[in-house]
Structure formats: structure tokens, C-alpha cells
């Protein structure tokens, strides 16, 4: 299929090797023969007004059916839950093509690395793995090796793979997942590396097949993309503009999961609080959606990730109704300094964030709050870092994911001068992590003596005689219980607290909790 035809069929504006974008043309000219569609961060940044189209017509093209007969696939997933869920969709497509899954790279005929671009060390892990896989590829020349996910959306990554990792057979982007059958076919037919990365987001395709990894907990996408453009973050470029799924599609999916016996769903989006803003003609937000979902007979509903700016009163009011809406909120703050928040373009102040926390705590008194924090932002002063430390205590977070700022090419922050030495950044991270551990243990200790509901997920990682699961507040609990408790919510009396987990004794086994 030529480019024009593809653009016409898919309604996409793609950056190509011969596009008018000089940078792309220059970078890719050497590889022109092998490039189908290459990414451009500049194009990825554009936010068009055109309507998102919804499709329900995905089908495996006739000519590709049975492509996977006698072949096995392996997908390694890096990064966030969104990637985990994309892997479930790709696995669904592989199965529909007749491939079998394997969890051993040596048995695989196709290996995909579903990558994460959020920080440099995430990318380095992938490049390291690509290096390791070279030997396997030399042993098995018929093996297809592919790179997909967020890193594929970056021009610099695609260039690097084209130049250095010649044993890669295909690169495709986050908006091209539904094109997997065509991409595999091209890779089988062509001796050259197949690159298909659309910079502009695709439409929403509702009926992609998926194979969920577990039978107890499930991810449900409620929206794709992000329009927030925090100055450090690559996600708006790799995942495109915000597109919400229609409420009826989400409700139907959750109902279906409940009917299949799932005990928990986590609603996914890069910024779930912006849910619904793009739904033309509908005045409908995350609070409205949660208010409908809570009536479904499924024991637990969570959501991630929240942006404080869009966290509205309607959502708080609905979450306060409790029932199957869990009393844990992950609310990334990133910094406790209003000045740093401003440079990050987070669009809230320290005071506004604290006011939101106050409202949430007033409405949901038992809520567990967790967060994400970046330390060592360009030019972050000692005082500004101290404001993060003091905010951490003031909120009383129960856990945090903490990161040293990592410049991402193409983002505004990557152009900022930075006068904070790496040693200072590391010291700040260490001090913050000590505080995180201290408050985590404190929060854990408060559970000792309480009897809590635990959704048992399976055997504990370290001891198969012990089962492990999570409380409503998302605390990991280890408990001795019969294997029949796996997949059920049981009552556990907490006996002992550690920094990252609780130990307890089973009190009684429960039927799935009743939902009001
Ligand atoms: N450097 C460091 N951390 C980052 N995050 C996002 N982008 C960067 C970056 N460039 C962190 C934020 C976000 C989490 C998913 O990753 O804290 O909430
Ligand atoms: Fe990145 Fe989250 Fe900011 Fe979006 S809201 S730009 S995903 S940090």
C-alpha cells in the first residue's frame, strides 16, 4: 500500500521519510528504502480540532488469518499500566492470528519489546535488552524482533535503532497497534527493517481483541493520551491528544468483566480526571462515570492516574459514597514548591493542592493518599526541595514513587539550563526516600490489630505457603490461608507491620462482598 492510500484509508496525517518536515527527511534519507513511516515529535505535539472517530470494525484481514500457525510470540513489557494493557491487546491480536504464547524468548518466533520512554534509565534497559537479543537473532535468523510502545514514538530512538541495532526487524508506535497483522506481514516479506510510527494519534478502536493476564484484576482504558504538556514529560508526544472512550462502552466492558468473575477493575488513563472533556455534546466527567460504575456488581473499582488540576468536587462527592470505590487515591504532586510547579506547568500551586487534599480527606476520612515526586528539577533550590519535604509530611502520604528528573528530548524542560549537580540531586532523593519509608511504616503500623478485607491474588513472591493480596487502601498483606482463597476477598486480622507490607491471620473466608 502506498503512503497516500494509507493516509486516505486511515485518515491519518503521518510523518514520512519524504515529508515536508526537513528534519525527518534529513534524518531518514539514508534509510529511505526501509522506512515506511517515521515519527516526528514536532508533529506529535500538534493538537488538531478534528473529531475523534470511534470504530467497531476491527477484523483480522482475510489474507493474514493463520499467519501464526506453528509460531510462538513473546512480549516483554516495560513501564506503566497503560503499556501492560497494550500488551494484553497485542497478545489478543497474536492469538487471533493463530500464534501461541510463550514465556521463554528462546522458544519464540516473534519477540516484542513494549517500551517506556518516561526516563532515560527506562530507555537504557531496552537498549541493553536489544543488545542481549542479538545473539539469539544470530542463532535464529527467522526470529522476528520488534520494538513498540512509547520509545518508538521518538525520532532519536528510531534513528538509533536504524543506525545501531540492525537485528531489529520492526518498529511500530503506540497508535499503530491495530496494524500489527500488517506490520508482521511486511516484516516477514521484507529483508529491511519495517518502521511504522504515526505521530498523530489514531481514532478509538473499540473491538480490538485482548487477552487479560489475570482472572482476578483487570485494566480498563477509559481514555487515551494527554493534553497537559507538563514541561518535563514525554507522554503527550508519545500518546497523542486526549481521547475519551464513550461511557456506554466502558460500562459495558466493566459489566462484562463482572459477569466473568473479575473482582477488581482499574480504570486507566494518563490523566483520568480529564475524562469526558473531549466528548462533544456530553457534559459528563469521571465523577459521573464512577457514579454509574459503582452500581455494577463488581467488588472493587480503582482508577489511575489523577491530575490534581482536574480533580473536581463531583468526583470527590461520588468517591465518598464508598462501596466498591476504593479508599486509595494516587495523586501525583511532583513538587511541594509553587515556583517549581509553575516551571513544570502543573497549573496548580502548593496551596491549591493542599486545599484539594483537605477536601478529599474531609469527604473520605479513611483515604490513603500516595503520590509521584520529581527531585532535582532544573535549578531546584534547597529551599524549594525543603518545601517538597514539608508538603510530604503535611499531606501524610502513605507511599510515593520518587524520581530524579531525567531530561527528555523535545520537551521544554530539556532546553532549560540546570545548575544542580547530580550529587545534590542524589542526596535529595535519598533524603526524600528516607521520609517516604518512615511515613510508609507509620501508616502500616496503624493497621495492626485491625481486621481488613484482602483480595487474595496468589502466592507470596518469597514463600509459596503464604498468600498475598491487597487491602482496599492498596496495602500488600501476607497471610497464611488455603489456596481456595485465591481470587476471593477474605477478612484478615493484621498482626505485624513492615515498611512495604503487612502480615495477618485469616479470620473468615468471604463470598465476594456485596455491592450497594
Ligand atoms: N523525569 C523524571 N520523572 C518523570 N516523570 C515523568 N517524566 C519524568 C522525567 N522527565 C515521573 C512523574 C510522573 C511519573 C509517571 O513519572 O513523577 O508522575
Ligand atoms: Fe505527563 Fe502526567 Fe503531565 Fe500528562 S499529566 S504531561 S502524563 S506528567
Coordinates of C-alpha atoms and ligand atoms in Angstrom, one line a residue:
X1 CA 0.0 0.0 0.0
X2 CA 1.5 3.4 -0.9
X3 CA 1.5 6.3 1.6
X4 CA -1.4 8.2 0.0
X5 CA -3.5 5.2 0.0
X6 CA -2.7 4.5 3.6
X7 CA -3.4 8.1 4.7
X8 CA -6.7 8.1 2.9
X9 CA -7.8 4.8 4.4
X10 CA -6.7 5.6 7.9
X11 CA -7.5 9.3 7.9
X12 CA -4.0 9.9 9.3
X13 CA -1.5 12.7 8.8
X14 CA 1.7 10.9 9.0
X15 CA 5.3 12.0 9.1
X16 CA 7.2 10.1 6.4
X17 CA 10.7 9.9 5.2
X18 CA 9.8 12.2 2.4
X19 CA 7.6 14.5 4.4
X20 CA 7.9 18.3 4.3
X21 CA 9.4 18.1 7.8
X22 CA 13.0 18.8 6.8
X23 CA 14.4 17.2 10.0
X24 CA 12.7 13.9 9.3
X25 CA 13.7 14.0 5.7
X26 CA 17.3 14.7 6.5
X27 CA 17.5 12.1 9.3
X28 CA 15.9 9.3 7.5
X29 CA 17.0 9.9 3.9
X30 CA 19.8 7.4 4.3
X31 CA 17.4 4.7 5.3
X32 CA 14.7 5.8 2.9
X33 CA 14.2 2.4 1.3
X34 CA 13.4 0.7 4.6
X35 CA 11.4 3.4 6.3
X36 CA 7.6 3.2 5.9
X37 CA 6.5 5.8 8.4
X38 CA 8.8 7.5 10.8
X39 CA 7.9 9.5 13.9
X40 CA 8.3 13.3 14.4
X41 CA 8.0 14.8 17.9
X42 CA 7.1 18.1 16.2
X43 CA 4.0 16.6 14.6
X44 CA 3.2 14.7 17.8
X45 CA 2.9 17.9 19.6
X46 CA 0.2 19.3 17.4
X47 CA -3.3 19.2 18.7
X48 CA -5.9 19.1 15.9
X49 CA -9.5 20.1 16.3
X50 CA -10.8 17.2 14.1
X51 CA -13.2 14.9 15.8
X52 CA -12.1 11.5 17.1
X53 CA -13.8 8.7 15.3
X54 CA -15.0 5.6 17.0
X55 CA -14.7 2.2 15.3
X56 CA -16.1 -1.2 16.0
X57 CA -15.0 -2.8 12.8
X58 CA -11.5 -4.2 13.6
X59 CA -11.1 -7.6 11.9
X60 CA -8.0 -9.7 11.1
X61 CA -7.7 -9.3 7.3
X62 CA -8.5 -12.5 5.5
X63 CA -5.1 -12.9 4.0
X64 CA -3.4 -12.8 7.4
X65 CA -5.5 -15.5 9.1
X66 CA -3.5 -18.4 10.2
X67 CA -0.3 -16.4 9.9
X68 CA 0.8 -17.6 13.3
X69 CA 0.1 -21.3 12.9
X70 CA 3.0 -23.2 14.4
X71 CA 4.6 -20.0 15.7
X72 CA 5.0 -18.5 19.1
X73 CA 5.1 -14.9 20.4
X74 CA 6.8 -13.4 23.5
X75 CA 6.1 -9.8 24.6
X76 CA 8.3 -8.1 27.3
X77 CA 6.5 -5.1 28.8
X78 CA 8.3 -2.0 30.4
X79 CA 6.7 0.9 32.1
X80 CA 3.2 1.8 33.2
X81 CA -0.2 0.0 33.4
X82 CA -1.1 1.5 30.0
X83 CA 1.7 -0.5 28.4
X84 CA 0.7 -3.6 30.3
X85 CA -2.8 -3.2 28.9
X86 CA -1.5 -2.6 25.4
X87 CA 0.4 -5.8 25.7
X88 CA -2.9 -7.6 26.5
X89 CA -4.3 -6.2 23.3
X90 CA -1.3 -7.2 21.2
X91 CA -1.4 -10.7 22.8
X92 CA -5.1 -10.8 21.7
X93 CA -4.2 -9.9 18.1
X94 CA -1.4 -12.6 18.1
X95 CA -3.9 -15.2 19.3
X96 CA -6.4 -14.2 16.7
X97 CA -3.6 -14.7 14.1
X98 CA -3.0 -18.2 15.3
X99 CA 0.2 -17.6 17.3
X100 CA 0.7 -19.3 20.7
X101 CA 2.1 -17.5 23.7
X102 CA 5.4 -18.5 25.3
X103 CA 7.2 -17.1 28.3
X104 CA 10.6 -18.1 27.0
X105 CA 12.4 -15.9 24.5
X106 CA 14.3 -18.9 23.1
X107 CA 11.1 -20.6 22.1
X108 CA 9.7 -17.5 20.5
X109 CA 9.3 -16.9 16.7
X110 CA 8.4 -13.2 17.4
X111 CA 9.7 -11.1 20.3
X112 CA 8.3 -7.7 21.0
X113 CA 9.7 -5.2 23.5
X114 CA 6.8 -2.9 24.5
X115 CA 8.9 0.0 25.7
X116 CA 8.7 3.0 28.1
X117 CA 10.2 6.5 27.4
X118 CA 9.4 8.2 30.6
X119 CA 13.0 8.4 31.9
X120 CA 16.5 7.7 30.4
X121 CA 17.1 4.7 32.6
X122 CA 13.9 3.1 31.3
X123 CA 15.2 3.5 27.8
X124 CA 18.7 2.2 28.7
X125 CA 17.1 -1.0 29.9
X126 CA 15.5 -1.6 26.5
X127 CA 18.8 -0.8 24.6
X128 CA 20.5 -3.3 26.9
X129 CA 17.9 -6.0 26.2
X130 CA 18.2 -5.3 22.5
X131 CA 21.9 -5.9 22.8
X132 CA 21.3 -9.3 24.6
X133 CA 18.8 -10.4 22.0
X134 CA 21.4 -10.0 19.2
X135 CA 22.9 -13.4 20.0
X136 CA 19.5 -15.1 19.8
X137 CA 18.7 -13.4 16.5
X138 CA 22.1 -14.6 15.1
X139 CA 21.2 -18.2 16.2
X140 CA 17.7 -18.0 14.8
X141 CA 17.7 -15.7 11.8
X142 CA 13.9 -16.4 11.2
X143 CA 13.1 -14.8 14.6
X144 CA 11.3 -11.5 14.2
X145 CA 12.3 -8.9 16.8
X146 CA 10.1 -5.8 17.2
X147 CA 10.2 -2.6 19.3
X148 CA 6.9 -0.9 20.1
X149 CA 5.5 1.3 22.8
X150 CA 6.5 4.8 23.8
X151 CA 10.2 4.7 22.7
X152 CA 9.1 4.0 19.1
X153 CA 7.4 7.4 19.0
X154 CA 10.7 9.2 19.5
X155 CA 12.7 10.2 16.4
X156 CA 16.0 9.9 18.2
X157 CA 15.2 6.3 19.3
X158 CA 14.2 5.2 15.8
X159 CA 17.4 6.8 14.4
X160 CA 19.5 5.0 16.9
X161 CA 17.9 1.6 16.2
X162 CA 18.2 2.2 12.5
X163 CA 21.9 3.0 12.8
X164 CA 23.0 0.6 15.5
X165 CA 20.6 -2.2 16.1
X166 CA 20.3 -3.8 12.6
X167 CA 19.0 -7.0 14.0
X168 CA 15.7 -5.3 14.8
X169 CA 13.0 -6.3 12.2
X170 CA 10.2 -3.9 13.0
X171 CA 9.4 -0.7 14.9
X172 CA 5.8 0.4 15.4
X173 CA 4.2 3.1 17.5
X174 CA 1.5 3.4 20.2
X175 CA -1.0 4.5 17.6
X176 CA -0.3 1.5 15.3
X177 CA -1.1 -1.4 17.5
X178 CA -4.2 -2.4 15.4
X179 CA -1.9 -2.6 12.4
X180 CA 0.1 -5.4 14.0
X181 CA -1.1 -8.1 11.5
X182 CA 0.0 -5.8 8.5
X183 CA 3.3 -4.9 10.2
X184 CA 4.1 -8.6 10.9
X185 CA 3.3 -9.5 7.3
X186 CA 5.6 -6.7 6.0
X187 CA 8.4 -7.9 8.3
X188 CA 8.1 -11.5 7.0
X189 CA 8.1 -10.2 3.4
X190 CA 10.9 -7.7 3.7
X191 CA 14.6 -8.0 4.4
X192 CA 14.7 -4.4 5.6
X193 CA 13.6 -3.1 8.9
X194 CA 9.9 -2.2 8.9
X195 CA 9.1 1.1 10.6
X196 CA 5.5 2.3 11.1
X197 CA 5.0 5.0 13.6
X198 CA 2.2 7.5 13.2
X199 CA 2.9 10.8 15.0
X200 CA -0.7 11.8 15.1
X201 CA -2.9 9.8 17.4
X202 CA -5.3 7.3 15.9
X203 CA -9.1 7.0 16.4
X204 CA -10.6 4.9 19.2
X205 CA -11.0 1.3 18.1
X206 CA -13.4 -0.4 20.4
X207 CA -13.3 -4.1 19.4
X208 CA -9.6 -4.9 19.5
X209 CA -9.2 -8.4 20.9
X210 CA -7.4 -8.7 24.2
X211 CA -6.1 -11.5 26.5
X212 CA -6.1 -10.4 30.1
X213 CA -3.2 -11.6 32.1
X214 CA -5.2 -12.5 35.2
X215 CA -8.6 -13.6 36.1
X216 CA -8.9 -11.5 39.3
X217 CA -7.9 -7.9 38.4
X218 CA -8.4 -6.2 35.0
X219 CA -7.3 -2.9 33.4
X220 CA -9.9 -0.9 31.6
X221 CA -8.9 2.1 29.5
X222 CA -11.2 5.0 29.9
X223 CA -9.2 7.5 27.9
X224 CA -6.0 7.7 25.8
X225 CA -3.4 10.5 25.5
X226 CA -2.7 13.6 27.5
X227 CA -3.0 17.3 26.7
X228 CA -1.4 18.6 29.9
X229 CA 2.1 19.1 28.5
X230 CA 3.9 19.2 31.9
X231 CA 7.3 20.6 30.8
X232 CA 9.3 17.5 31.7
X233 CA 7.0 14.9 30.3
X234 CA 7.3 13.0 27.0
X235 CA 3.8 11.3 27.3
X236 CA 1.8 13.9 25.4
X237 CA 4.1 13.4 22.5
X238 CA 4.2 9.6 22.6
X239 CA 0.5 9.0 23.4
X240 CA -1.2 11.8 21.5
X241 CA -4.2 14.0 22.3
X242 CA -6.8 13.2 24.9
X243 CA -9.5 10.9 23.6
X244 CA -12.2 9.5 25.9
X245 CA -14.0 6.3 25.3
X246 CA -17.7 6.6 25.3
X247 CA -19.3 5.9 28.8
X248 CA -21.6 3.1 27.4
X249 CA -18.6 1.2 26.0
X250 CA -16.7 1.4 29.4
X251 CA -19.8 0.5 31.4
X252 CA -20.4 -2.5 29.1
X253 CA -16.8 -3.6 29.5
X254 CA -16.9 -3.4 33.3
X255 CA -20.3 -5.3 33.3
X256 CA -18.8 -8.0 31.2
X257 CA -15.7 -8.3 33.5
X258 CA -18.0 -8.6 36.5
X259 CA -20.0 -11.3 34.8
X260 CA -16.7 -13.2 34.1
X261 CA -16.0 -13.1 37.8
X262 CA -13.3 -10.4 38.0
X263 CA -13.0 -8.9 41.5
X264 CA -11.3 -5.6 40.6
X265 CA -11.0 -3.2 37.7
X266 CA -8.6 -0.3 37.5
X267 CA -9.7 2.5 35.1
X268 CA -6.7 3.7 33.2
X269 CA -5.7 6.9 31.6
X270 CA -2.7 9.2 31.6
X271 CA -4.9 11.9 33.2
X272 CA -8.2 10.2 34.1
X273 CA -9.6 13.4 35.6
X274 CA -9.8 14.9 32.2
X275 CA -12.2 12.1 31.2
X276 CA -15.1 13.3 29.2
X277 CA -13.8 16.8 28.4
X278 CA -13.5 15.8 24.7
X279 CA -16.8 14.1 24.4
X280 CA -18.8 16.5 22.2
X281 CA -22.3 17.3 23.3
X282 CA -22.0 15.4 26.6
X283 CA -21.5 17.1 29.9
X284 CA -20.0 14.1 31.6
X285 CA -16.9 13.6 33.7
X286 CA -15.0 11.0 35.7
X287 CA -17.4 11.5 38.7
X288 CA -20.4 10.8 36.5
X289 CA -18.7 7.7 35.2
X290 CA -17.7 6.4 38.6
X291 CA -21.2 7.0 39.9
X292 CA -22.6 4.6 37.2
X293 CA -19.8 2.1 37.6
X294 CA -20.2 1.8 41.3
X295 CA -23.7 0.3 40.7
X296 CA -22.1 -2.6 38.8
X297 CA -21.8 -5.8 40.8
X298 CA -18.0 -5.9 41.0
X299 CA -16.3 -5.7 44.4
X300 CA -13.5 -3.2 43.7
X301 CA -13.0 -0.2 41.4
X302 CA -9.8 1.9 41.2
X303 CA -8.5 4.5 38.9
X304 CA -5.1 5.9 37.9
X305 CA -3.6 8.4 37.3
X306 CA -5.1 11.6 38.6
X307 CA -4.0 15.1 37.8
X308 CA -4.8 17.4 40.8
X309 CA -5.9 20.2 38.5
X310 CA -8.9 18.4 37.1
X311 CA -9.9 16.6 40.3
X312 CA -13.4 18.1 40.8
X313 CA -16.0 18.2 43.6
X314 CA -18.3 15.9 41.7
X315 CA -15.7 13.2 41.8
X316 CA -15.0 13.7 45.5
X317 CA -18.7 13.5 46.2
X318 CA -19.0 10.2 44.3
X319 CA -15.9 8.7 45.8
X320 CA -17.3 9.5 49.3
X321 CA -20.1 7.1 48.6
X322 CA -17.6 4.3 49.1
X323 CA -19.0 0.8 48.4
X324 CA -16.9 -0.7 45.7
X325 CA -15.0 2.6 45.1
X326 CA -11.7 2.1 46.9
X327 CA -10.4 4.4 49.6
X328 CA -7.0 4.9 47.9
X329 CA -6.1 7.8 45.6
X330 CA -2.9 8.2 43.8
X331 CA -2.5 12.0 43.4
X332 CA 0.9 12.9 41.8
X333 CA 2.1 16.2 43.2
X334 CA 5.6 16.3 41.6
X335 CA 6.9 19.1 43.9
X336 CA 5.9 21.0 47.0
X337 CA 7.2 24.3 45.7
X338 CA 4.8 26.6 43.9
X339 CA 7.7 28.1 41.9
X340 CA 8.8 24.7 40.7
X341 CA 5.2 23.7 40.0
X342 CA 5.0 26.7 37.8
X343 CA 8.1 25.8 35.8
X344 CA 6.7 22.3 35.5
X345 CA 3.5 23.8 34.1
X346 CA 1.5 21.8 36.5
X347 CA -1.1 24.6 36.7
X348 CA -1.7 24.4 40.5
X349 CA 0.0 25.9 43.5
X350 CA 1.1 24.2 46.7
X351 CA -1.8 25.8 48.5
X352 CA -4.3 24.7 45.8
X353 CA -3.0 21.1 46.1
X354 CA -3.3 21.2 49.9
X355 CA -6.8 22.5 49.7
X356 CA -7.7 19.6 47.4
X357 CA -6.2 17.2 49.9
X358 CA -8.2 18.8 52.7
X359 CA -11.4 18.4 50.7
X360 CA -10.7 14.8 49.9
X361 CA -9.8 13.9 53.5
X362 CA -12.9 15.6 54.8
X363 CA -15.1 13.6 52.4
X364 CA -13.2 10.3 52.7
X365 CA -11.7 10.2 56.2
X366 CA -10.0 6.8 55.8
X367 CA -8.4 7.6 52.4
X368 CA -4.8 6.5 51.7
X369 CA -3.0 9.1 49.6
X370 CA 0.0 8.3 47.5
X371 CA 2.0 10.4 45.0
X372 CA 4.8 10.8 42.5
X373 CA 7.6 13.3 43.1
X374 CA 10.4 14.5 40.9
X375 CA 13.5 15.9 42.6
X376 CA 16.4 17.9 41.1
X377 CA 14.3 19.8 38.6
X378 CA 16.5 22.2 36.7
X379 CA 17.6 24.9 39.2
X380 CA 15.6 23.5 42.1
X381 CA 17.0 25.2 45.2
X382 CA 17.5 23.7 48.6
X383 CA 14.5 25.8 49.9
X384 CA 12.3 24.5 47.1
X385 CA 13.3 21.0 47.9
X386 CA 12.6 21.5 51.6
X387 CA 9.1 22.6 50.5
X388 CA 8.6 19.2 49.0
X389 CA 9.7 17.6 52.2
X390 CA 7.4 19.6 54.3
X391 CA 4.4 19.1 51.9
X392 CA 5.1 15.3 52.1
X393 CA 4.7 15.4 55.9
X394 CA 1.8 17.8 55.8
X395 CA -0.2 15.6 53.5
X396 CA 0.9 12.4 55.3
X397 CA 1.3 10.4 52.1
X398 CA 1.4 6.6 52.7
X399 CA 3.7 5.9 49.7
X400 CA 5.5 7.7 46.9
X401 CA 7.2 6.9 43.6
X402 CA 10.2 9.2 43.6
X403 CA 12.4 10.1 40.7
X404 CA 15.4 12.2 39.8
X405 CA 14.5 14.5 36.9
X406 CA 15.5 13.0 33.6
X407 CA 15.7 15.3 30.5
X408 CA 13.5 14.1 27.6
X409 CA 14.5 15.3 24.2
X410 CA 11.8 17.5 22.6
X411 CA 10.2 18.6 25.9
X412 CA 10.6 22.3 27.1
X413 CA 12.5 21.3 30.2
X414 CA 15.2 19.6 28.2
X415 CA 16.2 23.1 27.0
X416 CA 16.5 24.5 30.5
X417 CA 19.9 25.3 31.9
X418 CA 20.5 23.2 35.1
X419 CA 22.9 24.2 37.8
X420 CA 22.1 21.4 40.3
X421 CA 24.9 18.9 40.5
X422 CA 24.0 15.3 40.2
X423 CA 25.4 14.6 43.7
X424 CA 23.0 17.1 45.2
X425 CA 20.1 15.5 43.3
X426 CA 21.0 12.1 44.6
X427 CA 21.2 13.4 48.2
X428 CA 17.8 15.0 47.8
X429 CA 16.4 11.7 46.5
X430 CA 17.9 9.8 49.4
X431 CA 16.5 12.2 52.0
X432 CA 13.1 12.1 50.4
X433 CA 13.2 8.3 50.2
X434 CA 14.0 8.1 53.9
X435 CA 11.0 10.2 54.6
X436 CA 8.8 8.0 52.3
X437 CA 10.0 4.9 54.2
X438 CA 9.4 6.5 57.6
X439 CA 5.8 7.5 56.8
X440 CA 5.1 4.3 55.0
X441 CA 6.0 2.3 58.1
X442 CA 4.0 4.7 60.3
X443 CA 0.9 4.2 58.0
X444 CA 1.4 0.4 58.0
X445 CA 1.6 0.3 61.8
X446 CA -1.8 1.9 62.1
X447 CA -3.3 -1.3 60.6
X448 CA -2.0 -3.6 63.3
X449 CA -5.0 -5.0 65.3
X450 CA -7.5 -4.1 62.5
X451 CA -9.5 -6.6 60.6
X452 CA -9.4 -5.7 56.9
X453 CA -10.7 -7.1 53.6
X454 CA -7.9 -8.5 51.4
X455 CA -8.3 -9.5 47.8
X456 CA -6.0 -12.6 47.6
X457 CA -4.1 -12.6 44.3
X458 CA -1.9 -15.6 44.7
X459 CA 1.2 -17.0 46.4
X460 CA 3.6 -14.6 48.0
X461 CA 6.7 -13.9 46.0
X462 CA 9.0 -15.2 48.7
X463 CA 7.1 -18.1 50.2
X464 CA 4.6 -20.3 48.3
X465 CA 3.0 -21.3 51.6
X466 CA 1.9 -17.8 52.2
X467 CA -0.8 -16.0 50.1
X468 CA -0.7 -12.3 49.2
X469 CA -3.2 -9.7 48.3
X470 CA -4.2 -6.1 48.8
X471 CA -6.5 -4.2 51.1
X472 CA -9.0 -1.6 49.9
X473 CA -6.3 1.0 50.8
X474 CA -3.9 -0.8 48.5
X475 CA -1.6 -2.3 51.2
X476 CA 0.1 -5.5 50.5
X477 CA -0.8 -8.2 53.0
X478 CA 0.8 -11.6 53.5
X479 CA -1.4 -14.2 55.1
X480 CA -1.5 -18.0 55.7
X481 CA -4.7 -19.2 54.1
X482 CA -5.9 -22.1 52.0
X483 CA -5.2 -21.9 48.2
X484 CA -9.0 -21.8 47.7
X485 CA -8.9 -18.2 48.9
X486 CA -7.1 -17.1 45.8
X487 CA -9.4 -14.8 43.8
X488 CA -11.5 -14.1 46.9
X489 CA -11.8 -11.3 49.3
X490 CA -11.1 -12.6 52.8
X491 CA -11.1 -10.9 56.2
X492 CA -7.6 -10.7 57.7
X493 CA -6.6 -9.6 61.2
X494 CA -3.3 -7.6 60.8
X495 CA -0.7 -8.8 63.3
X496 CA 2.5 -7.2 62.1
X497 CA 3.7 -4.2 60.0
X498 CA 6.7 -3.7 57.9
X499 CA 7.7 -0.8 55.7
X500 CA 6.2 -2.2 52.5
X501 CA 3.8 -5.0 53.7
X502 CA 1.6 -6.3 56.4
X503 CA 1.3 -9.7 57.9
X504 CA -2.0 -11.1 59.1
X505 CA -4.2 -14.0 60.1
X506 CA -7.3 -15.1 58.2
X507 CA -10.4 -14.5 60.2
X508 CA -13.0 -16.0 57.8
X509 CA -13.5 -16.5 54.2
X510 CA -16.0 -14.3 52.4
X511 CA -18.1 -14.5 49.4
X512 CA -17.4 -11.6 47.1
X513 CA -18.5 -8.5 49.0
X514 CA -22.0 -7.2 48.4
X515 CA -22.1 -4.0 46.4
X516 CA -24.6 -1.3 47.2
Ligands
LIG1 N1 12.0 12.8 34.7 C1 11.7 12.2 35.9 N2 10.5 11.7 36.2 C2 9.5 11.9 35.3 N3 8.2 11.5 35.4 C3 7.6 11.9 34.2 N4 8.5 12.4 33.4 C4 9.7 12.5 34.1 C5 11.0 12.9 33.8 N5 11.3 13.5 32.6 C6 7.6 10.9 36.6 C7 6.4 11.8 37.1 C8 5.2 11.0 36.7 C9 5.7 9.6 36.7 C10 4.9 8.6 36.0 O1 7.0 9.7 36.2 O2 6.5 11.8 38.5 O3 4.1 11.3 37.5
LIG2 FE1 2.9 13.7 31.7 FE2 1.0 13.2 33.6 FE3 1.8 15.7 33.0 FE4 0.3 14.3 31.2 S1 -0.3 15.0 33.2 S2 2.1 15.6 30.8 S3 1.2 12.2 31.5 S4 3.0 14.1 33.9

